[in-house]
Short mmCIF file of C-alpha atoms and ligand atoms in Angstrom, two decimals:
data_model
loop_
_atom_site.label_atom_id
_atom_site.label_comp_id
_atom_site.label_asym_id
_atom_site.label_seq_id
_atom_site.Cartn_x
_atom_site.Cartn_y
_atom_site.Cartn_z
CA UNK A 1 -12.13 1.28 9.09
CA UNK A 2 -12.25 -1.16 6.17
CA UNK A 3 -14.95 -3.77 5.69
CA UNK A 4 -14.69 -6.18 2.77
CA UNK A 5 -17.68 -8.44 2.14
CA UNK A 6 -18.12 -11.21 -0.42
CA UNK A 7 -15.38 -9.73 -2.61
CA UNK A 8 -14.87 -11.69 -5.82
CA UNK A 9 -12.81 -11.05 -8.93
CA UNK A 10 -12.56 -13.39 -11.87
CA UNK A 11 -10.29 -13.19 -14.93
CA UNK A 12 -11.94 -15.36 -17.58
CA UNK A 13 -12.14 -18.79 -15.99
CA UNK A 14 -9.76 -17.94 -13.13
CA UNK A 15 -11.14 -16.77 -9.79
CA UNK A 16 -8.33 -14.62 -8.36
CA UNK A 17 -10.33 -13.47 -5.30
CA UNK A 18 -13.23 -15.60 -4.08
CA UNK A 19 -16.00 -14.49 -1.69
CA UNK A 20 -13.52 -12.76 0.59
CA UNK A 21 -14.65 -11.26 3.92
CA UNK A 22 -12.42 -9.36 6.33
CA UNK A 23 -12.35 -6.22 8.46
CA UNK A 24 -9.51 -3.91 9.38
CA UNK A 25 -9.62 -1.75 12.53
CA UNK A 26 -8.38 1.82 12.41
CA UNK A 27 -4.68 2.48 13.08
CA UNK A 28 -3.65 -1.19 12.98
CA UNK A 29 -1.09 -2.96 10.80
CA UNK A 30 -3.05 -5.62 8.94
CA UNK A 31 -1.05 -8.05 6.81
CA UNK A 32 -2.01 -10.24 3.90
CA UNK A 33 0.19 -13.27 3.25
CA UNK A 34 0.00 -16.36 1.07
CA UNK A 35 1.80 -18.26 -1.69
CA UNK A 36 2.69 -16.71 -5.06
CA UNK A 37 -0.44 -16.21 -7.10
CA UNK A 38 -2.72 -16.35 -4.03
CA UNK A 39 -4.36 -13.05 -5.03
CA UNK A 40 -2.64 -10.53 -2.72
CA UNK A 41 -1.79 -7.95 -5.39
CA UNK A 42 -5.17 -8.49 -7.04
CA UNK A 43 -6.78 -7.66 -3.70
CA UNK A 44 -4.77 -4.40 -3.55
CA UNK A 45 -5.81 -3.63 -7.13
CA UNK A 46 -9.45 -4.12 -6.14
CA UNK A 47 -9.12 -1.96 -3.01
CA UNK A 48 -7.54 0.87 -5.05
CA UNK A 49 -9.92 0.73 -8.02
CA UNK A 50 -7.35 -0.56 -10.55
CA UNK A 51 -9.66 -3.56 -10.99
CA UNK A 52 -13.41 -3.49 -10.46
CA UNK A 53 -14.83 -6.28 -8.32
CA UNK A 54 -16.85 -8.93 -10.15
CA UNK A 55 -19.06 -8.83 -7.04
CA UNK A 56 -18.92 -7.86 -3.39
CA UNK A 57 -18.46 -4.76 -1.33
CA UNK A 58 -15.52 -2.67 -0.08
CA UNK A 59 -16.46 -0.15 2.59
CA UNK A 60 -14.09 2.52 3.92
CA UNK A 61 -15.51 4.19 7.02
CA UNK A 62 -18.95 3.04 5.86
CA UNK A 63 -18.55 4.46 2.33
CA UNK A 64 -18.69 2.08 -0.63
CA UNK A 65 -15.52 2.06 -2.77
CA UNK A 66 -16.46 -0.72 -5.22
CA UNK A 67 -17.01 0.81 -8.66
CA UNK A 68 -15.11 4.04 -7.95
CA UNK A 69 -12.11 5.07 -10.07
CA UNK A 70 -8.53 4.94 -8.69
CA UNK A 71 -8.48 8.74 -8.32
CA UNK A 72 -11.85 8.82 -6.52
CA UNK A 73 -10.57 6.17 -4.11
CA UNK A 74 -7.26 8.01 -3.64
CA UNK A 75 -9.18 11.18 -2.79
CA UNK A 76 -10.99 9.25 -0.04
CA UNK A 77 -7.62 8.70 1.61
CA UNK A 78 -6.38 5.39 0.22
CA UNK A 79 -2.80 5.30 -1.07
CA UNK A 80 -0.44 2.51 -2.09
CA UNK A 81 3.00 1.37 -3.14
CA UNK A 82 3.67 -1.17 -5.86
CA UNK A 83 5.25 -4.63 -5.90
CA UNK A 84 7.25 -3.58 -8.96
CA UNK A 85 8.62 -0.08 -8.43
CA UNK A 86 6.68 2.60 -10.27
CA UNK A 87 9.34 5.27 -10.51
CA UNK A 88 9.64 7.90 -13.25
CA UNK A 89 13.23 7.55 -14.40
CA UNK A 90 13.79 11.02 -15.90
CA UNK A 91 12.80 12.91 -12.74
CA UNK A 92 14.29 13.85 -9.39
CA UNK A 93 13.19 12.20 -6.15
CA UNK A 94 11.16 15.29 -5.22
CA UNK A 95 9.41 15.35 -8.60
CA UNK A 96 8.57 11.65 -8.24
CA UNK A 97 6.86 12.37 -4.93
CA UNK A 98 5.06 15.45 -6.27
CA UNK A 99 3.63 13.39 -9.15
CA UNK A 100 1.84 11.29 -6.52
CA UNK A 101 -0.11 14.38 -5.45
CA UNK A 102 -1.56 14.81 -8.95
CA UNK A 103 -5.32 15.24 -8.64
CA UNK A 104 -5.08 15.96 -4.92
CA UNK A 105 -4.79 19.73 -5.33
CA UNK A 106 -7.58 22.17 -4.78
CA UNK A 107 -7.40 23.84 -8.22
CA UNK A 108 -9.53 22.59 -11.07
CA UNK A 109 -8.62 21.98 -14.69
CA UNK A 110 -9.55 25.53 -15.73
CA UNK A 111 -7.10 27.15 -13.30
CA UNK A 112 -4.46 24.70 -14.48
CA UNK A 113 -5.02 25.57 -18.16
CA UNK A 114 -4.99 29.30 -17.51
CA UNK A 115 -1.93 29.13 -15.26
CA UNK A 116 -3.69 31.23 -12.60
CA UNK A 117 -1.80 32.44 -9.49
CA UNK A 118 -3.84 30.01 -7.40
CA UNK A 119 -2.10 27.28 -9.34
CA UNK A 120 1.36 28.50 -8.39
CA UNK A 121 0.28 28.58 -4.74
CA UNK A 122 -0.94 25.05 -5.15
CA UNK A 123 2.33 23.90 -6.69
CA UNK A 124 4.14 25.35 -3.65
CA UNK A 125 1.73 23.55 -1.33
CA UNK A 126 2.28 20.23 -3.12
CA UNK A 127 6.05 20.74 -3.00
CA UNK A 128 5.77 21.34 0.74
CA UNK A 129 3.77 18.10 1.21
CA UNK A 130 6.32 16.21 -0.88
CA UNK A 131 9.28 17.60 1.08
CA UNK A 132 7.60 16.68 4.38
CA UNK A 133 7.00 13.12 3.15
CA UNK A 134 10.62 12.82 1.99
CA UNK A 135 11.80 14.04 5.39
CA UNK A 136 9.54 11.54 7.18
CA UNK A 137 11.16 8.74 5.17
CA UNK A 138 14.68 10.04 5.84
CA UNK A 139 15.16 11.10 2.22
CA UNK A 140 15.52 14.91 2.48
CA UNK A 141 19.14 14.75 1.41
CA UNK A 142 18.32 13.12 -1.93
CA UNK A 143 15.33 15.34 -2.87
CA UNK A 144 17.08 16.98 -5.82
CA UNK A 145 18.89 13.86 -7.05
CA UNK A 146 17.78 12.17 -10.29
CA UNK A 147 16.21 8.85 -9.33
CA UNK A 148 18.28 7.01 -11.94
CA UNK A 149 21.29 7.56 -9.63
CA UNK A 150 19.60 6.09 -6.53
CA UNK A 151 20.05 2.56 -5.16
CA UNK A 152 17.09 0.18 -4.99
CA UNK A 153 16.70 0.44 -1.19
CA UNK A 154 16.14 4.20 -1.40
CA UNK A 155 13.68 3.80 -4.28
CA UNK A 156 11.56 1.49 -2.10
CA UNK A 157 11.42 4.29 0.50
CA UNK A 158 10.77 6.87 -2.19
CA UNK A 159 7.62 5.02 -3.24
CA UNK A 160 6.45 5.16 0.35
CA UNK A 161 7.17 8.90 0.50
CA UNK A 162 5.09 9.38 -2.63
CA UNK A 163 2.20 7.46 -1.10
CA UNK A 164 2.46 9.43 2.16
CA UNK A 165 2.52 12.82 0.43
CA UNK A 166 -1.17 12.41 -0.40
CA UNK A 167 -1.85 12.24 3.36
CA UNK A 168 -3.68 8.91 3.31
CA UNK A 169 -5.81 7.38 6.07
CA UNK A 170 -5.17 3.91 4.68
CA UNK A 171 -1.81 2.93 3.16
CA UNK A 172 -1.38 -0.29 1.16
CA UNK A 173 2.19 -1.55 0.85
CA UNK A 174 2.91 -4.37 -1.61
CA UNK A 175 6.15 -6.15 -0.60
CA UNK A 176 8.03 -3.14 0.82
CA UNK A 177 10.94 -5.32 1.97
CA UNK A 178 11.36 -7.37 -1.22
CA UNK A 179 14.96 -7.19 -2.40
CA UNK A 180 16.21 -5.35 0.71
CA UNK A 181 19.19 -6.51 2.76
CA UNK A 182 18.96 -7.10 6.54
CA UNK A 183 19.88 -3.54 7.54
CA UNK A 184 17.46 -2.04 5.01
CA UNK A 185 14.74 -4.44 6.18
CA UNK A 186 15.20 -3.32 9.79
CA UNK A 187 14.92 0.30 8.65
CA UNK A 188 11.77 -0.60 6.74
CA UNK A 189 10.23 -2.12 9.88
CA UNK A 190 11.00 1.13 11.71
CA UNK A 191 9.43 3.16 8.91
CA UNK A 192 6.26 1.03 8.86
CA UNK A 193 5.94 1.44 12.63
CA UNK A 194 6.46 5.19 12.46
CA UNK A 195 3.77 5.42 9.76
CA UNK A 196 1.34 3.61 12.06
CA UNK A 197 2.37 5.96 14.89
CA UNK A 198 1.07 8.93 12.86
CA UNK A 199 -2.42 7.38 12.94
CA UNK A 200 -2.41 5.82 9.47
CA UNK A 201 -3.90 2.33 9.03
CA UNK A 202 -1.48 0.03 7.16
CA UNK A 203 -2.29 -2.91 4.89
CA UNK A 204 0.84 -4.90 4.25
CA UNK A 205 1.68 -7.64 1.75
CA UNK A 206 5.04 -9.32 2.41
CA UNK A 207 6.83 -12.64 2.02
CA UNK A 208 9.35 -11.85 4.80
CA UNK A 209 7.77 -13.80 7.66
CA UNK A 210 10.10 -12.36 10.31
CA UNK A 211 8.90 -8.88 9.40
CA UNK A 212 5.25 -9.96 9.17
CA UNK A 213 5.18 -11.70 12.56
CA UNK A 214 7.03 -8.73 14.09
CA UNK A 215 4.89 -5.80 12.92
CA UNK A 216 1.40 -7.19 12.23
CA UNK A 217 -1.54 -6.66 14.56
CA UNK A 218 -3.55 -9.18 12.53
CA UNK A 219 -2.84 -11.40 9.53
CA UNK A 220 -5.07 -12.65 6.71
CA UNK A 221 -3.79 -15.73 4.89
CA UNK A 222 -4.90 -16.11 1.28
CA UNK A 223 -4.68 -19.30 -0.74
CA UNK A 224 -6.12 -19.54 -4.28
CA UNK A 225 -8.00 -16.28 -3.67
CA UNK A 226 -9.73 -17.62 -0.57
CA UNK A 227 -9.31 -16.90 3.11
CA UNK A 228 -7.31 -19.75 4.64
CA UNK A 229 -7.01 -18.19 8.09
CA UNK A 230 -7.22 -14.88 9.91
CA UNK A 231 -5.93 -13.88 13.33
CA UNK A 232 -3.09 -12.52 15.42
CA UNK A 233 0.48 -13.62 14.52
CA UNK A 234 0.57 -16.14 17.38
CA UNK A 235 -2.50 -17.94 15.98
CA UNK A 236 -1.32 -17.83 12.37
CA UNK A 237 2.11 -19.31 13.20
CA UNK A 238 0.44 -22.32 14.81
CA UNK A 239 -2.39 -22.83 12.31
CA UNK A 240 -1.99 -26.25 10.68
CA UNK A 241 -3.66 -25.31 7.39
CA UNK A 242 -1.36 -22.26 7.09
CA UNK A 243 1.75 -24.30 7.89
CA UNK A 244 0.79 -26.93 5.31
CA UNK A 245 -0.10 -24.46 2.55
CA UNK A 246 2.47 -21.75 3.09
CA UNK A 247 4.68 -21.45 6.16
CA UNK A 248 6.16 -24.95 6.27
CA UNK A 249 7.31 -26.62 9.49
CA UNK A 250 10.41 -24.53 10.12
N1 ATP B 301 -5.01 -8.82 -15.11
C1 ATP B 301 -5.03 -10.14 -14.93
N2 ATP B 301 -5.46 -10.98 -15.90
C2 ATP B 301 -5.48 -12.31 -15.73
N3 ATP B 301 -5.08 -12.93 -14.59
C3 ATP B 301 -4.63 -12.16 -13.60
C4 ATP B 301 -4.57 -10.73 -13.70
N4 ATP B 301 -4.08 -10.23 -12.53
C5 ATP B 301 -3.84 -11.29 -11.74
N5 ATP B 301 -4.17 -12.44 -12.38
C6 ATP B 301 -4.08 -13.79 -11.83
O1 ATP B 301 -4.63 -13.79 -10.53
C7 ATP B 301 -3.90 -14.67 -9.67
C8 ATP B 301 -3.42 -13.91 -8.47
O2 ATP B 301 -2.34 -13.06 -8.83
P1 ATP B 301 -1.72 -11.99 -7.86
O3 ATP B 301 -0.74 -11.19 -8.65
O4 ATP B 301 -2.80 -11.25 -7.19
O5 ATP B 301 -0.96 -12.91 -6.81
P2 ATP B 301 -0.04 -12.52 -5.57
O6 ATP B 301 -0.63 -13.18 -4.38
O7 ATP B 301 0.17 -11.06 -5.53
O8 ATP B 301 1.33 -13.27 -5.94
P3 ATP B 301 2.87 -12.85 -5.66
O9 ATP B 301 3.17 -13.27 -4.24
O10 ATP B 301 3.65 -13.69 -6.64
O11 ATP B 301 3.02 -11.39 -5.90
C9 ATP B 301 -2.77 -15.27 -10.51
O12 ATP B 301 -3.19 -16.52 -10.98
C10 ATP B 301 -2.63 -14.25 -11.64
O13 ATP B 301 -2.11 -14.87 -12.78
MG1 MG B 302 1.79 -9.83 -5.70
#
């Protein structure tokens, strides 16, 4: 589904991602782990068009994504959540999810400016998508609540609902369990699994190794922007280089 070849991104003298190669099969949960500053979020920013690659290729179903804008990439079915919550404080939960569908409608700018009836139909359609995504994440009961009143654990799910409302084929989740307690983390594992069960391919960045070893089909370990190891959880847990650089002996 995703084929990354020779991907490199530098910031001045710093190489954040270096000659990275990996492939993700459709409908798998593929995780990216590594120490702080290893380049995980930078990789997500490259895959979603927030940063342009310095060099290399990113192919989604054989189509090149490198050089496309974030919206162009989103329209090809790639969606994401953020390490630091990106929530609009003055809005309800539903509105926050609907904002994620911006640019995904069928109406053009002209219809929007003229306020044509087609636009109202589209707004209804987007609301329907947003409500379905909220329901999928178990958030229907808070749809009309202002997000400022919601606890952190629900906001993490709300970000996922927003990403799902665009009906992605590939979903990138940057530390979905960060800051969650044990119960919330278990719920998050269930949610990630149920997302995969709908046919979506999941790319996951997480520091919670219990969660990672539990849900991942394959794991890529990054260190200083380079691939340190790649394989199934069983292999990664026993890889000496990974233990030395990141996992530790415990
Ligand atoms: N816009 C930028 N300008 C300059 N340097 C950057 C930029 N974005 C990332 N970096 C650098 O790239 C490196 C990788 O950072 P990145 O945020 O991708 O790490 P990470 O693996 O996500 O870490 P963490 O686990 O702490 O979230 C770091 O050295 C960071 O300072
Ligand atoms: Mg990060």
